[in-house]
């Protein structure tokens, strides 16, 4: 009987970890991603603004010809929705292209962030994944 209780407790704790609630500032940090069109790598820094929203700026690019995008703020106005456990109502602009898109972000694991950009409705969009890193990459 004690063994069954222990197994049940472990299952409950495991399920709780799977559905862990994020905190708003968990999004802050460096993220590596690959451009879905060119396959080139870049790094974004997400930070909290003085008005409590979150923004992202380019802080590293793999392609030296795109270094002029460094420090470009291309992600704006994200807010954390506790109920949905995601960052929502943001705007994202693809660097070097026209148009601004709505977007949201949600962690799939503690290091894998799903980024969904869309036009008007979420079904009309594209998802990509950003991977959290411990520090800023350096251009050579």
Backbone as a ProteinNet text record, in pm:
[ID]
protein_1_A
[PRIMARY]
XXXXXXXXXXXXXXXXXXXXXXXXXXXXXXXXXXXXXXXXXXXXXXXXXXXXXXXXXXXXXXXXXXXXXXXXXXXXXXXXXXXXXXXXXXXXXXXXXXXXXXXXXXXXXXXXXXXXXXXXXXXXXXXXXXXXXXXXXXXX
[TERTIARY]
82.1	0	86.5	193.3	281	347.3	380.7	444.1	347.6	219.3	119.9	105.8	106.8	96.1	217.7	334.7	457	453.2	410.3	400.2	298.7	185.5	83.3	137.1	208.9	268	367.5	450.8	547.5	477.7	369.7	293.8	234.7	178.5	119.3	225.1	341.7	449	500.4	508.9	553.8	455.3	328.1	225.8	230.5	252.6	262	378.3	490.1	605.7	577	500.2	466.7	381.1	297.6	206.6	249.7	378.5	431.1	393.4	360.6	323.1	449.3	457.8	568.2	542.2	646.7	637.2	666.4	611.8	622.9	767.6	858.8	997.7	1078.3	1019.1	1090	1131.4	1066.1	1093.5	1222.7	1266.5	1384.4	1508.6	1586.1	1710.2	1745.6	1847	1900.2	1842.6	1808.7	1748.9	1815.1	1852.4	1906.5	1793.7	1793.2	1695	1757	1691.4	1732.2	1620.9	1659.2	1564.6	1489.6	1356.5	1280.5	1292.7	1341.1	1353.2	1496.2	1595.6	1734.8	1811.7	1763.7	1834.9	1950.4	1970.7	2080.1	2045.3	2145.8	2126.1	2132.6	2062.1	2068.8	2034.5	2062.4	2028.8	1950.5	1847.7	1760	1772.7	1769.2	1762.8	1624.6	1551.2	1419.4	1435.9	1376.4	1388.8	1255.9	1245.4	1125.1	1143.5	1040.4	1045.8	996.2	1011.2	966.9	815.7	739.8	594.1	542.8	635.7	597.4	574.6	589	578.4	717.4	722.9	849.4	878.9	1007.1	1054.7	1172	1200.9	1316.5	1397.2	1528.7	1617.4	1720.4	1765.7	1869.7	2000.9	2072.9	2200.5	2317.6	2289.2	2395.2	2337.4	2418.1	2377.6	2492.1	2456.2	2555.3	2612.1	2526.1	2563.9	2617.5	2745.2	2809.2	2741.6	2682.1	2614.9	2489.2	2444	2323.1	2353.5	2478.8	2516.6	2446.9	2398.1	2327.5	2195	2149.2	2027.5	2054.2	2181.7	2212.6	2156.4	2089.5	2020.8	1884.2	1840.5	1707.5	1603.1	1510.6	1399.4	1290	1266.7	1170.6	1052	1054.3	948.3	905.3	775.2	728.1	596.2	570.8	440.3	389.7	477.3	432.7	390.4	280.9	235.5	212.9	232.2	215.3	71.1	12.3	-123.1	-110.8	-136.9	-121.6	-213.7	-338	-436.5	-392	-341.7	-298.2	-152.2	-80	60.1	145.4	121	196.5	203.9	295.2	312.6	235.6	149.4	54.5	53.6	-27.8	-56.8	66.5	168.5	289.3	281.4	378.9	394.5	535	547.3	679.1	694.9	812.2	844.8	962.9	948.7	1058.2	1164.9	1286.1	1389.9	1417.6	1409.9	1437.5	1315.8	1200.3	1077.9	973	874.8	764.1	660.2	584.1	472.9	505.3	404.5	412.4	304.2	335.8	243.8	214.2	98.5	66.8	142.2	163	237.2	213.2	246.8	250.3	364.9	404.1	513.6	472.8	522.5	491.9	605.8	650.3	753.8	696.4	767.3	731.5	815.2	937.3	1021.6	1086.7	1171.6	1233.4	1331.6	1373.8	1468.2	1412.5	1297.6	1240.5	1115.8	1122.6	1016.4	948.8	819.2	743.2	704.7	735.4	704	607.9	490.3	388.1	356.2	388.7	353	238.3	144.3	26.8	-33.2	-116.4	-185.4	-333.4	-387.2	-529.8	-571.5	-558	-595.7	-477.1	-465.6	-350.1	-332.5	-443.3	-433.7	-355.4	-352.5	-282	-144.8	-57.3	72.4	176.4	284.6	398.4	454.7	489.5	554.4	701.2	780.6	920.9	961.6	1079	1125.3	1254.9	1259.1	1378.6	1428.3	1560.3	1621.5	1698.1	1661.2	1720.2	1866.7	1948.7	2091.7	2132.2	2245	2289	2355.2	2411.9	2482.2	2475.4	2514.8	2514.2	2628	2597.5	2699.3	2778.4	2900.7	2987.2	3015.3	3009.8	3050.2	3201.7	3255.9	3402.7	3455.1
-120	0	126.6	127.3	243.9	267.2	158	169.2	234.9	197.8	257.6	407.3	445.4	587.2	665.2	605	669.9	688.2	586	593.6	701.5	704.7	805.6	946.2	966	1095.3	1137	1044.8	1076	1114.7	1047.5	1080.1	1220.3	1252.8	1385.6	1494.2	1472.5	1571.5	1587.7	1478.5	1484.8	1562.9	1540.5	1614.2	1762.1	1793.5	1933.6	2003.4	1933.1	1991.3	2013.8	1925.3	1939.1	2062.3	2099.3	2212.3	2331.4	2346	2452.8	2589.5	2677.8	2813.6	2897.9	2971.1	3063.8	3190.7	3267.8	3401.3	3499.1	3615.4	3712	3734.4	3749.8	3780.7	3658.9	3541.1	3422.7	3439.9	3527	3549.5	3627.8	3702	3787.9	3701.4	3738.7	3667.7	3665.7	3583.7	3570.7	3446.6	3459.1	3348.5	3334.6	3212.1	3180.2	3128.7	3172.1	3120.8	3118.3	3043.4	3041	3101.2	3187.7	3252.1	3144.1	3146.6	3041.5	3047.9	3159.4	3174.3	3149.1	3205.2	3191.7	3082.4	3044.6	2945.8	3004.4	3134.9	3199.6	3216.7	3206.4	3219.9	3363.5	3390.4	3520.8	3502.8	3604.6	3602.2	3728.1	3708.9	3817	3830.4	3952.4	3976.5	4030.1	3961	4006.7	4070	4186.5	4261.1	4325.1	4363.9	4430.4	4581.3	4648.8	4794.2	4860.2	4991.9	5064.3	5062.1	5039.4	5033.4	4890.7	4796.2	4660.7	4564.3	4612.4	4521.8	4467.2	4375.5	4312.8	4343.7	4367.9	4396.5	4305.8	4294	4215.5	4290.4	4278.1	4342.6	4241.9	4261.8	4177.8	4210.9	4109.1	4136.5	4060.8	3970.2	3897.7	3843	3845.8	3785.9	3701.3	3591.6	3501.2	3559.9	3620.8	3676.8	3818.1	3837.3	3968.7	4080.5	4045.5	4146.6	4201.2	4137	4181.5	4244	4280.6	4341.3	4474.4	4539.7	4666.8	4647.2	4521.8	4493.4	4484.6	4479.5	4469.6	4592.3	4568.4	4666.4	4708.5	4651.5	4679.4	4616.1	4698.3	4649	4608.4	4478.6	4428	4357.7	4347.7	4281.7	4378.1	4410.4	4511.5	4471	4532.3	4531.8	4396.7	4301.8	4173.8	4191.6	4128.9	4126.9	3982.3	3954.6	3818.4	3795.3	3687.9	3648.4	3527.8	3547.3	3441.3	3324.1	3353.3	3248.5	3154.6	3213.9	3134.7	3089.9	3142.6	3108	3137.1	3254.9	3293.1	3444.9	3491	3632.8	3664.1	3766.9	3792.8	3938.9	3965.7	4101.5	4176.1	4101.8	4164.3	4195.3	4272.2	4305.1	4265.2	4203.7	4162.8	4209.1	4261	4304.9	4222.1	4158.5	4079.4	4175.8	4173.5	4268.8	4264.9	4381.8	4393.4	4375.6	4348.1	4328.1	4429.9	4451.4	4540.9	4464.7	4538.4	4478.5	4445.2	4457.9	4423.6	4321.1	4222.9	4113.2	4104.7	4052.1	4022.4	3896.5	3876.8	3758.5	3723.8	3597.9	3553.1	3455.7	3433	3340.9	3252.9	3129.9	3036.1	2935.3	2908.9	2808.6	2669.1	2588.3	2447.3	2362.2	2408	2351.7	2471.9	2449.4	2563.7	2638.8	2579.7	2645.1	2663.8	2608.7	2614	2701	2811.7	2910.4	2907.1	2884.7	2888.7	3033.5	3081.6	3217.4	3206.6	3263.9	3256.9	3397.5	3427	3553.4	3529.3	3622.6	3601.8	3735.3	3725.8	3841.3	3826.2	3910.2	3913.9	3795.4	3671.3	3553.1	3457.5	3385.7	3300	3191.9	3151.7	3048.8	3098.8	3229.5	3287.9	3336.7	3242.5	3282.2	3173.6	3196.1	3104.9	3094.2	2972	2948.4	2916.6	2957.2	2917.3	2899.3	2844.3	2816.5	2890.1	2950.5	3017.2	2938.5	2933.4	2854.8	2945.9	2938.9	3026.9	2991.3	3094.4	3077.8	3156.9	3118.6	3179	3314.8	3341.7	3468.4	3515.5	3640.2	3699.4	3641.9	3613.2	3570.1	3693.4	3670.2	3778.9	3766.8	3879.5	3881.8	3886.7	3812.1	3808.4	3925.2
0	0	0	78.2	83.3	-52.3	-119.3	-251	-350.8	-346.7	-436.5	-409	-283.4	-247.6	-297.5	-286.1	-332	-483.7	-555.5	-701.3	-740.8	-674.4	-702.5	-677.3	-568.3	-536.8	-644.8	-691	-796.2	-926.2	-958.3	-1079.7	-1068	-955.2	-933.7	-944.3	-883.3	-889.7	-1032.3	-1106.1	-1245.3	-1330.2	-1311.7	-1387.8	-1353.5	-1231	-1190.7	-1258.4	-1273.8	-1340.7	-1489	-1550.5	-1692.2	-1716	-1622.4	-1640	-1554.9	-1536.9	-1452.3	-1508.4	-1419.6	-1456.8	-1471.9	-1579.8	-1599.7	-1520.5	-1501.8	-1444.1	-1557.7	-1550.6	-1660.7	-1703.7	-1610.1	-1644.2	-1690	-1693.9	-1743.8	-1889.7	-1960.8	-2102.9	-2124.2	-2023.5	-2037.1	-2060.5	-2163.7	-2191.2	-2338.2	-2370	-2505.6	-2572.1	-2701.2	-2776	-2912.5	-2944.5	-3076	-3164.4	-3289.4	-3385.6	-3523.9	-3611.4	-3750.7	-3834.9	-3925.4	-4014.3	-4093.4	-4091.3	-4160	-4312.2	-4366.1	-4510.4	-4558.5	-4487.9	-4532.9	-4457.8	-4339.8	-4258.8	-4178.6	-4188.5	-4115.9	-3968.7	-3884.4	-3741	-3694.3	-3584.7	-3519.7	-3372.3	-3295.7	-3153.5	-3120.1	-3039.5	-2995.7	-2844.3	-2797.2	-2653.6	-2621.9	-2534.1	-2489.3	-2351.7	-2332.9	-2208.1	-2171.9	-2046	-1996	-2006.2	-2056.3	-2069.4	-1940.6	-1933.3	-1814	-1797.7	-1906.7	-1893.7	-1868.6	-1848.4	-1811	-1925.9	-2050.1	-2164.1	-2197.5	-2292.1	-2330.2	-2476.2	-2502.7	-2637.5	-2668.3	-2797.5	-2839.3	-2943.4	-2931.6	-3027.8	-3077.7	-3198.2	-3255.9	-3184.9	-3137.5	-3070.8	-3133.6	-3226.5	-3297.4	-3427.3	-3533.7	-3661.1	-3714.7	-3774	-3833.4	-3962.1	-4042.4	-4171.8	-4152.1	-4179.2	-4158.6	-4238.8	-4353.1	-4435.2	-4367	-4262.8	-4192.8	-4057	-4033.8	-3905.8	-3881.7	-3987	-3968.4	-3893.2	-3878.8	-3801.8	-3650.8	-3611	-3467.9	-3396.2	-3285.9	-3200.9	-3255.2	-3366.1	-3417.6	-3325	-3276.8	-3194.8	-3292.6	-3304.3	-3402.6	-3337.9	-3208.8	-3132.7	-3022.7	-3016.9	-2921.6	-2856.8	-2742.1	-2673.7	-2623.7	-2600.8	-2545.2	-2400	-2364.1	-2224.9	-2183.7	-2056.6	-2007.4	-1964.1	-2013.4	-1976.1	-1883.6	-1756.1	-1656.2	-1686.6	-1722.3	-1748.2	-1861.2	-1971.3	-2086.1	-2075.3	-1976.1	-1952.9	-2076.9	-2138	-2256.2	-2267.2	-2351.9	-2377.8	-2504.9	-2499	-2606.9	-2647.3	-2750	-2797.2	-2846.1	-2884.5	-2934.7	-3082.3	-3126.2	-3267.6	-3307.9	-3423.7	-3471.5	-3615.4	-3643.9	-3779.3	-3825.1	-3938.8	-3994.2	-4044.2	-3986.2	-4026.5	-4177	-4238.7	-4380.2	-4469.8	-4411.8	-4489.8	-4445.4	-4531.3	-4497	-4416.7	-4337.9	-4265.7	-4121.2	-4039.1	-3897.9	-3870.8	-3788.9	-3761.6	-3612.5	-3579.3	-3439.9	-3401.8	-3273.2	-3232.6	-3087.4	-3054.8	-2916	-2900.6	-2776.7	-2745	-2628.3	-2631.1	-2523.6	-2513.3	-2389.8	-2370.1	-2390.7	-2470	-2483.5	-2388.4	-2361.5	-2256.1	-2189	-2090	-2022.5	-2112.1	-2225	-2316.6	-2457.9	-2487.9	-2623	-2622.7	-2695.7	-2699.6	-2837.2	-2837.1	-2962.1	-2988.6	-3108.3	-3149.3	-3267.5	-3252	-3356.9	-3403.8	-3529.4	-3591.3	-3687.3	-3691.5	-3776.7	-3820.8	-3922.1	-3975.6	-3947.2	-3861.5	-3821.2	-3733.8	-3782.4	-3704.2	-3699	-3589	-3566.2	-3673.4	-3737.2	-3841.1	-3962.5	-3984.2	-4097.9	-4053.2	-4022.4	-3973	-3983.4	-3912.7	-3914.8	-3774.4	-3737.1	-3608.3	-3630.4	-3535.7	-3534.2	-3389.1	-3367.7	-3232.5	-3205.9	-3089.3	-3041.5	-2921.5	-2905.5	-2799.5	-2704.9	-2578.3	-2477.3	-2454.6	-2449.1	-2425.5	-2301.5	-2243.4	-2118	-2133.1	-2251.3	-2267.6	-2411.9	-2430.6	-2562.7	-2646.9	-2772	-2867.5	-2911	-2955	-2997.9	-3146.7	-3219.1	-3359.8	-3365.9	-3457.9	-3472.3	-3550.1
[MASK]
++++++++++++++++++++++++++++++++++++++++++++++++++++++++++++++++++++++++++++++++++++++++++++++++++++++++++++++++++++++++++++++++++++++++++++

